[in-house]
PDB file of C-alpha atoms in Angstrom:
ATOM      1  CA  UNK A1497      74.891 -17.360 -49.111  1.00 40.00           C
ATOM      2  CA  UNK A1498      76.113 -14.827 -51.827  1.00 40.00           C
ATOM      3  CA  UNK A1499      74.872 -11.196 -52.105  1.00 42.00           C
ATOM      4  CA  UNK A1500      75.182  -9.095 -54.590  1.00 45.00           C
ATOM      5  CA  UNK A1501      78.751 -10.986 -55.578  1.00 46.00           C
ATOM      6  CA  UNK A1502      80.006 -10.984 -52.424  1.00 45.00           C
ATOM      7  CA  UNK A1503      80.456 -14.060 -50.692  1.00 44.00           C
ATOM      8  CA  UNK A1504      79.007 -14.626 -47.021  1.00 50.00           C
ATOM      9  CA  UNK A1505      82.468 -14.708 -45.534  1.00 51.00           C
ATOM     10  CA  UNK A1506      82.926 -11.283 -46.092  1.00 54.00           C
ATOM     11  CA  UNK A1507      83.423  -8.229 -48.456  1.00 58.00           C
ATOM     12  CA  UNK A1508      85.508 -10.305 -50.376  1.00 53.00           C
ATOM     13  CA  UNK A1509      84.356 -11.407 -53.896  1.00 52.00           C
ATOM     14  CA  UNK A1510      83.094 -15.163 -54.323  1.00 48.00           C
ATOM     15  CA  UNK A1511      86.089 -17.484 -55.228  1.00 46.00           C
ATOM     16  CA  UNK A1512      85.962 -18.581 -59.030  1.00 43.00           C
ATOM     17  CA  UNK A1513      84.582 -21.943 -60.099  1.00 39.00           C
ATOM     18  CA  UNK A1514      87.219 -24.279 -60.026  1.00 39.00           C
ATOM     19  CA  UNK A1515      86.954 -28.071 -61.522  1.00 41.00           C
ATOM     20  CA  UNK A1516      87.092 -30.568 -58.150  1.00 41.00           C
ATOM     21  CA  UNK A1517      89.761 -32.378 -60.144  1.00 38.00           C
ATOM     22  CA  UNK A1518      92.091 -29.225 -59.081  1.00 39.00           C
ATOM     23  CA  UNK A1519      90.958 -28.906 -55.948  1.00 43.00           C
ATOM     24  CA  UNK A1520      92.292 -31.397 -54.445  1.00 47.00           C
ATOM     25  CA  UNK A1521      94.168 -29.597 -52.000  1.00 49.00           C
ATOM     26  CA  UNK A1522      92.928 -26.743 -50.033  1.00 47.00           C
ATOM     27  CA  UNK A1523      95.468 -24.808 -48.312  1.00 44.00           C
ATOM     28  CA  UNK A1524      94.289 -23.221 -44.651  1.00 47.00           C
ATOM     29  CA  UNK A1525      96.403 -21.301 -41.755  1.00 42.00           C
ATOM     30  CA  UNK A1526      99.809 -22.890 -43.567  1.00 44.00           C
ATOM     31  CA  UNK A1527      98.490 -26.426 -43.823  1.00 46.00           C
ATOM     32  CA  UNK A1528      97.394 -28.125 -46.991  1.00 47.00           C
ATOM     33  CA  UNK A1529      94.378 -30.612 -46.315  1.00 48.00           C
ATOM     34  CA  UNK A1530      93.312 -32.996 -49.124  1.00 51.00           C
ATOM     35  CA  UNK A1531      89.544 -33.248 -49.681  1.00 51.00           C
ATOM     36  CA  UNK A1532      87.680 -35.982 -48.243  1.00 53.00           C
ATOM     37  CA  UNK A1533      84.552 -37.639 -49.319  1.00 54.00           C
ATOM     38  CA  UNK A1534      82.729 -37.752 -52.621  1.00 54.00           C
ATOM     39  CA  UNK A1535      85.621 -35.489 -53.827  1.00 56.00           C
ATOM     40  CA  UNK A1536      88.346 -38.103 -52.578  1.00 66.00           C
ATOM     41  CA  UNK A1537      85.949 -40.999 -53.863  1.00 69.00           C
ATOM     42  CA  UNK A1538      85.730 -39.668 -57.306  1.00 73.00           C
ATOM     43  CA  UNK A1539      89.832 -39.294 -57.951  1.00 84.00           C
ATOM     44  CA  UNK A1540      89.865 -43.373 -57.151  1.00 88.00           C
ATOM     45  CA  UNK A1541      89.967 -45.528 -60.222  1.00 90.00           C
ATOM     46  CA  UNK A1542      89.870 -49.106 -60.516  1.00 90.00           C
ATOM     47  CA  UNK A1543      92.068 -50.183 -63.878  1.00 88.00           C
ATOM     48  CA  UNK A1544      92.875 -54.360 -62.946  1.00 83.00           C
ATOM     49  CA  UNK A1545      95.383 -54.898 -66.204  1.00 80.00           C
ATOM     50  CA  UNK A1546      97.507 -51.713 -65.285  1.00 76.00           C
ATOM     51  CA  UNK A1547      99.756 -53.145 -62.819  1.00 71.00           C
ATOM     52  CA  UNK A1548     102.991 -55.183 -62.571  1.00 73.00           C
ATOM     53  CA  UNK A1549     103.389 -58.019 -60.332  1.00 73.00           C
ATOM     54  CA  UNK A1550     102.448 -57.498 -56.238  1.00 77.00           C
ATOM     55  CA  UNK A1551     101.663 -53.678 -57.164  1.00 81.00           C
ATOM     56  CA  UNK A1552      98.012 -52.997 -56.126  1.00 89.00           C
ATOM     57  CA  UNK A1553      98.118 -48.839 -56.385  1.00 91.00           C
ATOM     58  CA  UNK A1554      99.210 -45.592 -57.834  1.00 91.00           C
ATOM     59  CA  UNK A1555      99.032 -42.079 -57.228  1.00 92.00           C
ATOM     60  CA  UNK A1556      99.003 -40.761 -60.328  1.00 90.00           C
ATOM     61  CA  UNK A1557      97.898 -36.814 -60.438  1.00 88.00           C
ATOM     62  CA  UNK A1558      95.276 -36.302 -59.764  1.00 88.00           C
ATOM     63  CA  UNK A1559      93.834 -39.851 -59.468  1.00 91.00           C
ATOM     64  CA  UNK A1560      94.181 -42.939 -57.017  1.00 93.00           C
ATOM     65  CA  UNK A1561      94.602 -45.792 -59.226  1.00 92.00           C
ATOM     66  CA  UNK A1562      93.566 -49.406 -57.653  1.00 93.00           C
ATOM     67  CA  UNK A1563      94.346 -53.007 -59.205  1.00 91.00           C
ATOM     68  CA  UNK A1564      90.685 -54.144 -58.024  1.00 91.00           C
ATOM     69  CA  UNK A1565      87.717 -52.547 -55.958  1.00 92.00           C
ATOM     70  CA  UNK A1566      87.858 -54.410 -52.594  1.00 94.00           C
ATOM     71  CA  UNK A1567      91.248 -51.546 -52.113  1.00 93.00           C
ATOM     72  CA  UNK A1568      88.873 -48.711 -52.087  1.00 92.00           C
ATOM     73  CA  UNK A1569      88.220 -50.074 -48.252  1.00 93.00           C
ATOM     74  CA  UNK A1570      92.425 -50.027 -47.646  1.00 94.00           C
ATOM     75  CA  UNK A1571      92.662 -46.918 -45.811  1.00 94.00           C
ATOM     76  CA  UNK A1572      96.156 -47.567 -45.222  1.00 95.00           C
ATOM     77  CA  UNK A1573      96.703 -48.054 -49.143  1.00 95.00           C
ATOM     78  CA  UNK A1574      94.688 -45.016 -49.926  1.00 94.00           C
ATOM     79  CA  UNK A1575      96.479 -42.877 -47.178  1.00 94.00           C
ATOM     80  CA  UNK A1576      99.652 -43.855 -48.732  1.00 96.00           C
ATOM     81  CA  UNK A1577      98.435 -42.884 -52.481  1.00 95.00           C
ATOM     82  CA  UNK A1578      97.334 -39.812 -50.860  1.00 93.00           C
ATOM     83  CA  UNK A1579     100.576 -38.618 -49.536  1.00 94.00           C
ATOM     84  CA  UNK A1580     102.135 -39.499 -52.717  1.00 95.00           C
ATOM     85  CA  UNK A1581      99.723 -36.672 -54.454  1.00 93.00           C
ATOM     86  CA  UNK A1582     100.768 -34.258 -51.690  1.00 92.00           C
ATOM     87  CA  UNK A1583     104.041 -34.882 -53.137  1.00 93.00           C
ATOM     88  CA  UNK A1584     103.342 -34.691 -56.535  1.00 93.00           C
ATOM     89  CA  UNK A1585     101.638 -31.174 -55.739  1.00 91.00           C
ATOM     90  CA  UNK A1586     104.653 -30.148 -53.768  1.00 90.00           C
ATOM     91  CA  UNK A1587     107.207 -30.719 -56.447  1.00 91.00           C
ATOM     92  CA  UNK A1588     104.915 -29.493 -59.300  1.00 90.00           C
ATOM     93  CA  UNK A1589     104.806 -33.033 -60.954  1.00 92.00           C
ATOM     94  CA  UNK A1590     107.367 -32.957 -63.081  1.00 94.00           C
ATOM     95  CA  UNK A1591     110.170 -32.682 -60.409  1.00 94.00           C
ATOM     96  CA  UNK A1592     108.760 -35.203 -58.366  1.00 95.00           C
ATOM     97  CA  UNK A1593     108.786 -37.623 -61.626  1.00 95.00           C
ATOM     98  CA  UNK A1594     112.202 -36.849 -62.210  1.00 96.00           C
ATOM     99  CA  UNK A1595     113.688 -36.933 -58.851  1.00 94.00           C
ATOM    100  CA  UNK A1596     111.951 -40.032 -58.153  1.00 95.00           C
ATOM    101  CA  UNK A1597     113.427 -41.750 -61.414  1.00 96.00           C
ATOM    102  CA  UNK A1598     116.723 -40.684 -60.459  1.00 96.00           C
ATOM    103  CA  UNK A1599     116.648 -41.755 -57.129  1.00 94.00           C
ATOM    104  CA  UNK A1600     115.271 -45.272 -58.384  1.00 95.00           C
ATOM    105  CA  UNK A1601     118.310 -45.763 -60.918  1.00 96.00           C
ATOM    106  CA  UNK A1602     120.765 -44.467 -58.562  1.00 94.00           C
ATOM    107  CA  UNK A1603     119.279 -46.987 -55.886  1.00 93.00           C
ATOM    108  CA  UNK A1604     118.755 -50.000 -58.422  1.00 95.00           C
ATOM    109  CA  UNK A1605     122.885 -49.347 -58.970  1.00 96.00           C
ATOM    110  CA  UNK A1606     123.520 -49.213 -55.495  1.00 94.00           C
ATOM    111  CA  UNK A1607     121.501 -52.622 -54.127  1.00 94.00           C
ATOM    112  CA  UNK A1608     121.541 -54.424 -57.527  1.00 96.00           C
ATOM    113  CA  UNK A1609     117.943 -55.298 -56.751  1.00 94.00           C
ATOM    114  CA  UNK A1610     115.189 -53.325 -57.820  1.00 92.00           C
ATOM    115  CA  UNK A1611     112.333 -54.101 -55.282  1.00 91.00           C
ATOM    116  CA  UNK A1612     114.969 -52.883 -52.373  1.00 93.00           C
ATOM    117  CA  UNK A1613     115.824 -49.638 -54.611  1.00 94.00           C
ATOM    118  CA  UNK A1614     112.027 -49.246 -54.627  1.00 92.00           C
ATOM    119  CA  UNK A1615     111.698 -49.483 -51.304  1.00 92.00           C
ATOM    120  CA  UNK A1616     113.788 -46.801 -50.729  1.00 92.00           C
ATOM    121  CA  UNK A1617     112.934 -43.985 -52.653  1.00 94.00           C
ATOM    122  CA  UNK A1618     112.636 -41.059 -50.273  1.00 93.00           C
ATOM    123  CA  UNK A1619     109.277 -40.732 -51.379  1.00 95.00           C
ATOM    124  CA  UNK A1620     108.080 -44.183 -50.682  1.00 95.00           C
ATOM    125  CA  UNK A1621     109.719 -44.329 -47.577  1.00 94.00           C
ATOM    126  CA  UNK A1622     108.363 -41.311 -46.353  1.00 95.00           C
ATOM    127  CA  UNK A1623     104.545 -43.284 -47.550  1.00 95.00           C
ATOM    128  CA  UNK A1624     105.555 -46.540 -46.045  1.00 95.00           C
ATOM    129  CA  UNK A1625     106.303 -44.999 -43.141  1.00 94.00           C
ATOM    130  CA  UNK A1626     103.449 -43.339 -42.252  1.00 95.00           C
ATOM    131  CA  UNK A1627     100.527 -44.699 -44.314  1.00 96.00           C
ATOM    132  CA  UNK A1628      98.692 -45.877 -41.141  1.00 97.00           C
ATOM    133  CA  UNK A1629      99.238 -42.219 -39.390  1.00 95.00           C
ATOM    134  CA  UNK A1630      95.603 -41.065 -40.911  1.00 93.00           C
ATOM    135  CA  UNK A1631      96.658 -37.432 -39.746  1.00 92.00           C
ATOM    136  CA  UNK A1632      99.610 -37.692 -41.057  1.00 93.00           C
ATOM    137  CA  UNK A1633      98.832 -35.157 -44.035  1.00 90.00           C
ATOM    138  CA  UNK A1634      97.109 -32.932 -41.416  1.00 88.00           C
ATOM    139  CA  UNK A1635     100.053 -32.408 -39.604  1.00 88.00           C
ATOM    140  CA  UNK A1636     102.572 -33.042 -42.559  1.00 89.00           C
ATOM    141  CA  UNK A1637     104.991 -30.136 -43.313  1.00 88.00           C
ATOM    142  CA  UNK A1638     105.629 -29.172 -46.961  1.00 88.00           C
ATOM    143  CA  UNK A1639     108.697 -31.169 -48.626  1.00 88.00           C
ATOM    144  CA  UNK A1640     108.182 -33.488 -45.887  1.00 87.00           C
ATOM    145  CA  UNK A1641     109.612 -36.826 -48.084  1.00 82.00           C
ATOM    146  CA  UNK A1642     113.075 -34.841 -49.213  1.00 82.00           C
ATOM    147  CA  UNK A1643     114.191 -35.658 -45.899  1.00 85.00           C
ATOM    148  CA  UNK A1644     114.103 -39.436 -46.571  1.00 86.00           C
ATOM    149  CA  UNK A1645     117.034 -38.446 -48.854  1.00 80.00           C
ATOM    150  CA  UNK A1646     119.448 -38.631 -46.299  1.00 72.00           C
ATOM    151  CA  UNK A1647     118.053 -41.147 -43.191  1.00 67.00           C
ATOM    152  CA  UNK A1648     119.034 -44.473 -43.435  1.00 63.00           C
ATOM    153  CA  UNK A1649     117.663 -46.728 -45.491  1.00 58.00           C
ATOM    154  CA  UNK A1650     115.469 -49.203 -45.086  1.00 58.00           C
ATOM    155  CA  UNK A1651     115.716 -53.142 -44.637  1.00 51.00           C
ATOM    156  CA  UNK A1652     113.435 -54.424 -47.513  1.00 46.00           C
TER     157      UNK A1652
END
């Protein structure tokens, strides 16, 4: 309930409207929480003809991108999209693009196979890992996946 332009949290002035595209991640008390519901449902799209091989999704800023519609019910799949935004966000995009290409050349070098290399970006490691932790992003601490850097790597 507004009055008089200020908001009914206080004397402070009502927040400016904001697309929910850019929303996606509210910060509170030092802990970024994504969104949930018709918010989270609208950033999933279903493109069939986008994807390579065994690939099924993408996080792709701000979207969710599924291979067919039955994934929208993967909450492991979309928990694992999700923490990829939170690192997208983290790394303002363009970083996260370019570390992540790095690390996958430097990895494809190093196994001479690219599915392993994949495997082990710190990024999707860090996903992999944790995709069925549903809190995980509740609880996760910002720059979480940089840490994957330097763990061992996986066996895939």
């Amino acid at each position: 309930m507004e009055i008089r332009g200020m908001s009914a949290r206080g004397n402070r002035p009502p927040r400016p409207f904001i697309p929910h595209l850019l929303l996606l991640i509210e910060y509170r008390k030092d802990k970024a929480i994504y969104l949930q519901g018709d918010v989270l449902e609208q950033m999933i799209l279903v493109i069939r003809h986008f994807f390579y091989r065994s690939y099924v999704g993408l996080g792709l800023w701000p979207f969710i991108i599924l291979r067919n519609k039955a994934l929208k019910q993967d909450k492991a799949l979309i928990n694992h999209e999700r923490i990829h935004l939170r690192q997208q966000a983290e790394l303002f995009l363009v970083f996260f693009y370019l570390l992540y290409l790095a690390e996958w050349l430097v990895k494809s070098l190093y196994y001479l196979d690219f599915y392993r290399a994949y495997r082990n970006i710190s990024f999707e490691r860090e996903a992999y890992l944790e995709e069925k932790n549903l809190n995980y992003l509740r609880d996760r601490k910002p720059y979480q996946g940089l840490k994957y850097i330097i763990v061992n790597p996986m066996d895939h």
